[in-house]
XYZ file of N, CA and C in Angstrom:
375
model
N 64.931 109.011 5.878
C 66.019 109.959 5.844
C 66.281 110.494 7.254
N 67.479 109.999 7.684
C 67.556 111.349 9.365
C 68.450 112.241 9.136
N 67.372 112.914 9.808
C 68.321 114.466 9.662
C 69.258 114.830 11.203
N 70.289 115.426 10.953
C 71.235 115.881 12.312
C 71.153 117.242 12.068
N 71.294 117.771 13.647
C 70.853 118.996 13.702
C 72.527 119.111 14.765
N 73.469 119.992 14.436
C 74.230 119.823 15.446
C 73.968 121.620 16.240
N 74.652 121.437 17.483
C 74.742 122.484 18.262
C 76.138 122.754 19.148
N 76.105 123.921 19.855
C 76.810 124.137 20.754
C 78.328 124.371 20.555
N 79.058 124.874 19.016
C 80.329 125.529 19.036
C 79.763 126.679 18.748
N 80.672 127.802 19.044
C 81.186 128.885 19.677
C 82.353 129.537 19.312
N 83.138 130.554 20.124
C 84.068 131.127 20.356
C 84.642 130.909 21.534
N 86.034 130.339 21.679
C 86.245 129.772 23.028
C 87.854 130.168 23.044
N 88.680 130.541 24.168
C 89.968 131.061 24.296
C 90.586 129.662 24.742
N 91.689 129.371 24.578
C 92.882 128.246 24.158
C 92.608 127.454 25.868
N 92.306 126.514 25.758
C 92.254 126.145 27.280
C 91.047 125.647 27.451
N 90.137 126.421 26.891
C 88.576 126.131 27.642
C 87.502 124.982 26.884
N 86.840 124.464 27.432
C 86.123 123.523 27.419
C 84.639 123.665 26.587
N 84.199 122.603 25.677
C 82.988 122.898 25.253
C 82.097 121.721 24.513
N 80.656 121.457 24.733
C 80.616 120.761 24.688
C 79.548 120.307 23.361
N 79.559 119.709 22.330
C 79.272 120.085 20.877
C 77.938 119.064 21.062
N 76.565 118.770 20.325
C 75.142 118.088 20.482
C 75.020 117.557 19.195
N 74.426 116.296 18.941
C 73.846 116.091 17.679
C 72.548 115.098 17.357
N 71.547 116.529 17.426
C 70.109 115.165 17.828
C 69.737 115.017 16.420
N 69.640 113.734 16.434
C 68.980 113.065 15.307
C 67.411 112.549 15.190
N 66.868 112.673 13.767
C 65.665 113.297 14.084
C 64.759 111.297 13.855
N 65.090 110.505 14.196
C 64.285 108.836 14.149
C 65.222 108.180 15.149
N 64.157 106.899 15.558
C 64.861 106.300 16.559
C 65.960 105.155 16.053
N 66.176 105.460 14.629
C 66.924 103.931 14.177
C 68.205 104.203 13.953
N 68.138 105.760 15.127
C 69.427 105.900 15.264
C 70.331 105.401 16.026
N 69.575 104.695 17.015
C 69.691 103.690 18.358
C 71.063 102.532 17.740
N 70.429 102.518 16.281
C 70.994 100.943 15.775
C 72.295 101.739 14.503
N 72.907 103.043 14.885
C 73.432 103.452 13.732
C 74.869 103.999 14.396
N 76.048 103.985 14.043
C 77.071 104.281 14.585
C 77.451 105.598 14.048
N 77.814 106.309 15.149
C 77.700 107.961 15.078
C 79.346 108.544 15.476
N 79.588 109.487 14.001
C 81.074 110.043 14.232
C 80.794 111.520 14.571
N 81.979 112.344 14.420
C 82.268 113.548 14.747
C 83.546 113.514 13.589
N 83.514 114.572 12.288
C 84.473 115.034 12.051
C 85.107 116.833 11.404
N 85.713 116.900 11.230
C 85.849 118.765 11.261
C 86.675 118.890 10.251
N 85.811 120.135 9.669
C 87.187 121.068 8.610
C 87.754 122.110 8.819
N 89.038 122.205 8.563
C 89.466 123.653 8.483
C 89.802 124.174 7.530
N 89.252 125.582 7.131
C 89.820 126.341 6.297
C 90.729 125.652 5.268
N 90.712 125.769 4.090
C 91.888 124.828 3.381
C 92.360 123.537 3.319
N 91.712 122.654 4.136
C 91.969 121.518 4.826
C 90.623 120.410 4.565
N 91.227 119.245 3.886
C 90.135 118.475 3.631
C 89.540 117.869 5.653
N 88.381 117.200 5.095
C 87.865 117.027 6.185
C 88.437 115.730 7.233
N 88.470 115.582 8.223
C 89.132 114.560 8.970
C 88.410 113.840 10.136
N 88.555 112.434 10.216
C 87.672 112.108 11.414
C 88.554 112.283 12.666
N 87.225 112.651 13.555
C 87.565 113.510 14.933
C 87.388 112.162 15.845
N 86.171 111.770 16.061
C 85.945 110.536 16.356
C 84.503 109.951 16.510
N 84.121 108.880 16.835
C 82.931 107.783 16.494
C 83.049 106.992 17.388
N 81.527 106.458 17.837
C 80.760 105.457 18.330
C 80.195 104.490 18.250
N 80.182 103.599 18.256
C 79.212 102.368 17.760
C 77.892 102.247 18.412
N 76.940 101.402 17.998
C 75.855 101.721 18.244
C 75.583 100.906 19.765
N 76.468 100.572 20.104
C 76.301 100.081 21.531
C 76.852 101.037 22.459
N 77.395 102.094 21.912
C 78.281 103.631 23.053
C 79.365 102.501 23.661
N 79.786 101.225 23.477
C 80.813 101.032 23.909
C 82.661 101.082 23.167
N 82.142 100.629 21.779
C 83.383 100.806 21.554
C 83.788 102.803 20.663
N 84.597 102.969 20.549
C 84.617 104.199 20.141
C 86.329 104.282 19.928
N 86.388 105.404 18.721
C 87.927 105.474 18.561
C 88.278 107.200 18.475
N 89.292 107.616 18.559
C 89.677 108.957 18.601
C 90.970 109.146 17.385
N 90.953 110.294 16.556
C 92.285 110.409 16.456
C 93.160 111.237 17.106
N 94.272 110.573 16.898
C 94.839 110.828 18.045
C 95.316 112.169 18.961
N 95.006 113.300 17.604
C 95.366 114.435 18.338
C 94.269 114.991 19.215
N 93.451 114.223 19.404
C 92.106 115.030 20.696
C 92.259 113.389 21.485
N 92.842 112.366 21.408
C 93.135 111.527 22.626
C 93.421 111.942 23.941
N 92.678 111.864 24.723
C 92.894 112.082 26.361
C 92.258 113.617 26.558
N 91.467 114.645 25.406
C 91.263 115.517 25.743
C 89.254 115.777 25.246
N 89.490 114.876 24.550
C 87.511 115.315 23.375
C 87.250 113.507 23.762
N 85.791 113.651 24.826
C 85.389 112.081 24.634
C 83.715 112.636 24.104
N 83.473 111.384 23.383
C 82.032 110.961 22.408
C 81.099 109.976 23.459
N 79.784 110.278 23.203
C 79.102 109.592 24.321
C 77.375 109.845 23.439
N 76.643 109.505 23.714
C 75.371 108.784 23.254
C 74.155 108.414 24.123
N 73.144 109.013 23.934
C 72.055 109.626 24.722
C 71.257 108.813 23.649
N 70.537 106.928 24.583
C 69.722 106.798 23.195
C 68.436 107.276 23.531
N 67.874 108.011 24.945
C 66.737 107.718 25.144
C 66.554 109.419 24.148
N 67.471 110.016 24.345
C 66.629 111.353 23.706
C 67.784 111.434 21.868
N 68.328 110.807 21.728
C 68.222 110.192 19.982
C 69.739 111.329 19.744
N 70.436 111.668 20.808
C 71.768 112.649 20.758
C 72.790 112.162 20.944
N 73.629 112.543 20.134
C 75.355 111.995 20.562
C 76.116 113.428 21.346
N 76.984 113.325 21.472
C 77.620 114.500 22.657
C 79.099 114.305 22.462
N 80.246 115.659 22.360
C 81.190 115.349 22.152
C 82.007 116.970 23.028
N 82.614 116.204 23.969
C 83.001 117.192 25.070
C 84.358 117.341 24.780
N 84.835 118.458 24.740
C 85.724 118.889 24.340
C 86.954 119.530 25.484
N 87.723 119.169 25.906
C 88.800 119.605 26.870
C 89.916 120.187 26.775
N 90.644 121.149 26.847
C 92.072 121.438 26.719
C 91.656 121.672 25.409
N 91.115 122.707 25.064
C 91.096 123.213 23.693
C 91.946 124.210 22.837
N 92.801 123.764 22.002
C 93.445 124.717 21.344
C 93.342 125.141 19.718
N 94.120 126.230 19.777
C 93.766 127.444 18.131
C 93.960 125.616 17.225
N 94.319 124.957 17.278
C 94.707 123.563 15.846
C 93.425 122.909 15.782
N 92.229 123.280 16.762
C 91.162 122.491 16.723
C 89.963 123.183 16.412
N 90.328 124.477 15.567
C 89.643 125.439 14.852
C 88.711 124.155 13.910
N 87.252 124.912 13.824
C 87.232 123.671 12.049
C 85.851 123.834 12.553
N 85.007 123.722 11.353
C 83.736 123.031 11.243
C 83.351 122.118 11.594
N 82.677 121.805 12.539
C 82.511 120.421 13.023
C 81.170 119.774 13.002
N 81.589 118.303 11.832
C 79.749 118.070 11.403
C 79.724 116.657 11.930
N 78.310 116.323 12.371
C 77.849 115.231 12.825
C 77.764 113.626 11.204
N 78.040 112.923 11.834
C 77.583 111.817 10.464
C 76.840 110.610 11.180
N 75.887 109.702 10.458
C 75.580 108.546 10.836
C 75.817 108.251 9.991
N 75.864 106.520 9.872
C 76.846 105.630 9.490
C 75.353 104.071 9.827
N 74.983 103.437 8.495
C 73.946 103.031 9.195
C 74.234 101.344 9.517
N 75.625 100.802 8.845
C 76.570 99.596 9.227
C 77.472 100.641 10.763
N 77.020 99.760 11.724
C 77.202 99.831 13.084
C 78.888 99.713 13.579
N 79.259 98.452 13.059
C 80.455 97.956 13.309
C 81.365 97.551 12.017
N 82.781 97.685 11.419
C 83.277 98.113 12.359
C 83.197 99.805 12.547
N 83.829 100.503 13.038
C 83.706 101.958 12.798
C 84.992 102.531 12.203
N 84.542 103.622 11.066
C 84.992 103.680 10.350
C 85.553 105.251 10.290
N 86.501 105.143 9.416
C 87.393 107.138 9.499
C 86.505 107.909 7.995
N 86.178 107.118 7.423
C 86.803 108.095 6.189
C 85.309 108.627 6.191
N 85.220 109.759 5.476
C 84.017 110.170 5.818
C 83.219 109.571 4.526
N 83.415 109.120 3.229
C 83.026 108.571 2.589
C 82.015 107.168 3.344
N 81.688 106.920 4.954
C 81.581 105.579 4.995
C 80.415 105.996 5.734
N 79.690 107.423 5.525
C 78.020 107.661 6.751
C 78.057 108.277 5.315
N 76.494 108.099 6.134
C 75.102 107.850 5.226
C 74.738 109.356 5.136
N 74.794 109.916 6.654
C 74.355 111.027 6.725
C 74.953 111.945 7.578
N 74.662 113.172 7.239
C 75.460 114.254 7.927
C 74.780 115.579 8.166
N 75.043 116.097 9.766
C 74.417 117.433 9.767
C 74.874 118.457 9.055
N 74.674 119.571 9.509
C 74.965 120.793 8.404
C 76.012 121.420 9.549
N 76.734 121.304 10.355
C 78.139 121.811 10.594
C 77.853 122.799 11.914
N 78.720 122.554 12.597
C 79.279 124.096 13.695
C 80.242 124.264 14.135
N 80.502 125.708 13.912
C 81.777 126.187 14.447
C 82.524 126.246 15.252
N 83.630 125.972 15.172
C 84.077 125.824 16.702
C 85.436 126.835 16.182
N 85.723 127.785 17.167
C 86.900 128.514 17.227
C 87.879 128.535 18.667
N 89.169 128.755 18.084
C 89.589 128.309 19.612
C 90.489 129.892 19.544
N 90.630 130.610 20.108
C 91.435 131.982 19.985
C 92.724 131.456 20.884
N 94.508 132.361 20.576
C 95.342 131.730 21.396
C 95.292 132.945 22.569
């Protein structure tokens, strides 16, 4: 069973930058393709974006394109998801998933195995 532990949302004013953690607790996470997706209030959940287990390919949707990149730390078992140009629409719970079929990578959250228990992210305007 791996467990995700996520970290690092906050309270952050419209603009500012932040950068969200998700260490996973075995190494066979090395071989497991790792998303990012968020809820808001009222709002079913949506993929944010994902990695494959090689950190090379990766997809975004499109409304954090060119602003939130995903990246993957295998020696210490963490994925990382930096957040740029942040605004009040990117309010939401934001939970970690693994996914233990690698490729291809997938949106729906129905398609990981596993998932952390969530953090907040607020964006004030």
């Amino acid at each position: 069973q791996v467990q995700l532990v996520e970290s690092g949302g906050g309270l952050v004013q419209a603009g500012d930058s932040l950068r969200l953690s998700c260490a996973a607790s075995e190494r066979a996470f090395s071989t497991y393709a790792m998303g990012w997706f968020r809820q808001a209030p009222g709002k079913e959940r949506e993929f944010v974006t994902a990695v494959d287990s090689t950190g090379y390919r990766k997809d975004y949707v499109d409304a954090v394109k060119g602003r939130f990149t995903i990246s993957r730390d295998v020696r210490k078992n963490t994925i990382y998801l930096q957040m740029n140009m942040l605004n009040p629409e990117d309010t939401a719970v934001y939970y970690c998933a693994a996914r233990r079929r690698s490729f291809p990578i997938a949106k729906e959250w129905t398609s990981y195995d596993y998932w952390g228990q969530g953090t907040q992210v607020t964006v004030s305007s």
